[in-house]
Coordinates of C-alpha atoms in Angstrom, one line a residue:
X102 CA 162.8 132.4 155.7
X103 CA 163.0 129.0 158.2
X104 CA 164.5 126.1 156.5
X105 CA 161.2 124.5 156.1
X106 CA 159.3 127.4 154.4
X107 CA 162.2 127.5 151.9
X108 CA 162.1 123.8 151.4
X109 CA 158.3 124.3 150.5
X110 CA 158.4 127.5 148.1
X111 CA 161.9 125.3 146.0
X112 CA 159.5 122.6 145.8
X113 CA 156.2 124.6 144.6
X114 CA 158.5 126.3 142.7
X115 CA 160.1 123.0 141.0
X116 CA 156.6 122.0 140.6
X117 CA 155.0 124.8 139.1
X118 CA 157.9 125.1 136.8
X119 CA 157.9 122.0 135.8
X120 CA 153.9 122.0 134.6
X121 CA 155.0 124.5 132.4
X122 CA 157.6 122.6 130.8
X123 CA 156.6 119.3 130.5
X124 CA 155.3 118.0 126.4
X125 CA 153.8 114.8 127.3
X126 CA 150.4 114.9 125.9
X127 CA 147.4 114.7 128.1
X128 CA 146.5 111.6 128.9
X129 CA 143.0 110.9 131.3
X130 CA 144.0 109.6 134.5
X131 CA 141.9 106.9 136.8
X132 CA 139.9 109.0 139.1
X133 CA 142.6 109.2 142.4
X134 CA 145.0 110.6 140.3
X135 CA 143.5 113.2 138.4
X136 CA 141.7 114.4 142.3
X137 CA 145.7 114.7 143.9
X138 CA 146.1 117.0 140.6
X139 CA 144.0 118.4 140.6
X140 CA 144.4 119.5 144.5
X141 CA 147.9 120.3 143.4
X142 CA 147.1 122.5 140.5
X143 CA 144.5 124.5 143.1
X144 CA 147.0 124.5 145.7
X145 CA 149.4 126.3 143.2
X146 CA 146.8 128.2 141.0
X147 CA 143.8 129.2 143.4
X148 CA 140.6 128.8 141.6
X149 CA 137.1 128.8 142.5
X150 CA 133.5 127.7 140.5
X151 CA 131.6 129.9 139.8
X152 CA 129.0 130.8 142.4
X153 CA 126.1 130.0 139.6
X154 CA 127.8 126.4 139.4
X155 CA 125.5 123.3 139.6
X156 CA 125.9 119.8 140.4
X157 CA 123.4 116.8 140.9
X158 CA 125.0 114.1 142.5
X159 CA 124.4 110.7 144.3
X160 CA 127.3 109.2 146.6
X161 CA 128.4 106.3 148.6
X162 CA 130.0 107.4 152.4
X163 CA 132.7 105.0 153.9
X164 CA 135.1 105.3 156.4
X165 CA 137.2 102.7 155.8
X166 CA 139.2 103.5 152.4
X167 CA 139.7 99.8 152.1
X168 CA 136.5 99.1 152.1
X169 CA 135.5 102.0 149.9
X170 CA 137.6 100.9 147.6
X171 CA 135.9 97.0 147.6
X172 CA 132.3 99.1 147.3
X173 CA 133.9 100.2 144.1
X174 CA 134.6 97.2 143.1
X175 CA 131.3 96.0 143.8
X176 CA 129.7 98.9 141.0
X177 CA 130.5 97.1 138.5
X178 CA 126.9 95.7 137.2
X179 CA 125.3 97.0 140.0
X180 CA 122.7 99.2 141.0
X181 CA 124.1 102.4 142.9
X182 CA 121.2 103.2 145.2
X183 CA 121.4 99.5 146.2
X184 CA 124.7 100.1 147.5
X185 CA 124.2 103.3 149.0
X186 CA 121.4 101.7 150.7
X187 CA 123.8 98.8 151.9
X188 CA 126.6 100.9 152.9
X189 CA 126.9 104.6 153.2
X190 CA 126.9 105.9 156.5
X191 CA 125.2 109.4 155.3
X192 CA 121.5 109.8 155.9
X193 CA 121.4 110.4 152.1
X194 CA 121.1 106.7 152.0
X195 CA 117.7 106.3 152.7
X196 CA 117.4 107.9 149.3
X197 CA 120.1 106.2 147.3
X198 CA 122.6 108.5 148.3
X199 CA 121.2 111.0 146.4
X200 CA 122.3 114.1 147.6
X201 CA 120.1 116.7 145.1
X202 CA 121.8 119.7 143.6
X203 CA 123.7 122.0 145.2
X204 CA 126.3 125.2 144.3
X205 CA 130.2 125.5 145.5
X206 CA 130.8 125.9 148.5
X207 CA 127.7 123.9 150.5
X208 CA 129.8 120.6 150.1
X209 CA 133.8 120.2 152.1
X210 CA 136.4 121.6 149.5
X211 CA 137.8 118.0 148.1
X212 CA 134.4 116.7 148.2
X213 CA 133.3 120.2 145.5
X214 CA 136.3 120.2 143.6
X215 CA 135.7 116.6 143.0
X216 CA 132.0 117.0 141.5
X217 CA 132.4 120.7 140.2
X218 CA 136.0 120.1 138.5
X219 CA 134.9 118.9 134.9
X220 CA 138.7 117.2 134.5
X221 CA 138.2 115.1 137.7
X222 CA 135.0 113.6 137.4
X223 CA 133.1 113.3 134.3
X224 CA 129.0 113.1 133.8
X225 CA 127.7 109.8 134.6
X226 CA 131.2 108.4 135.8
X227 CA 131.9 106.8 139.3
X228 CA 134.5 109.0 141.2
X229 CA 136.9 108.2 144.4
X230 CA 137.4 107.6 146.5
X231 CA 137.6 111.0 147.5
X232 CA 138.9 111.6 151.1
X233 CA 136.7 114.3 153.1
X234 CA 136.9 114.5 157.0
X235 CA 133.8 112.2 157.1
X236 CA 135.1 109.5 155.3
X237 CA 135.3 108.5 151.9
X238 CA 133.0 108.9 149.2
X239 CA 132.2 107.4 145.9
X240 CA 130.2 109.8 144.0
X241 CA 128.5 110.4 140.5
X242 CA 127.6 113.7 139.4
X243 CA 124.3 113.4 137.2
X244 CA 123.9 116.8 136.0
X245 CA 126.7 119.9 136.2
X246 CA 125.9 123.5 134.8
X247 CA 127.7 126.7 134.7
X248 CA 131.6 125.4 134.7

């Protein structure tokens, strides 16, 4: 094994040892935090939704993180299809970013465990950014089924 493959596999190991071991009790986490967990956990425990899944969902596309994260900021009081409107870059904006409903797999991989992952986002909540290769998106999911 090179020196860099053994590197990885102590620290996955370290990792996934100490997830096992750790008493602290669960505590929700903002948004960014629980999505790197969340990435971690799947990275170390593959899991996939199930191909019945569901999600509604409406989101905001940025490039700039920065300025994702001052959109954000902006949602406080504010009407989401009014900001979609103002400054996603998706089509979807037209529409208030709505993007309808859709199963696993038909979004990029950060951008579906982010909606379909129940312990990432919640009903109703603003989520993100999350980081997909065509920016970053700010996204509620109105309506999941079948997690």
């Amino acid at each position: 094994m090179s020196v860099s493959k053994s590197f990885l596999f102590l620290a996955l190991l370290f990792l996934g040892t100490h997830a096992f071991t750790t008493t602290a009790p669960k505590v929700r986490q903002d948004s960014a935090t629980a999505l790197s967990m969340a990435w971690l956990d799947r990275l170390l425990n593959p899991k996939s939704f199930p191909p019945e899944a569901e999600v509604t969902a409406r989101h905001i596309l940025i490039k700039d993180r920065q300025e994702a994260e001052a959109v954000k900021a902006k949602f406080r009081g504010r009407n989401f299809a009014q900001l979609a409107k103002q400054y996603s870059t998706c089509p979807s904006s037209a529409k208030g970013g709505n993007l309808g409903s859709f199963n696993p797999g038909q979004m990029q991989e950060d951008f579906d465990l982010a909606v379909f992952d129940p312990e990432v986002s919640k009903v109703g909540e603003l989520t993100g950014p999350v980081m997909t290769p065509f920016g970053y998106h700010l996204i509620i999911v109105d309506k999941r089924s079948g997690v």
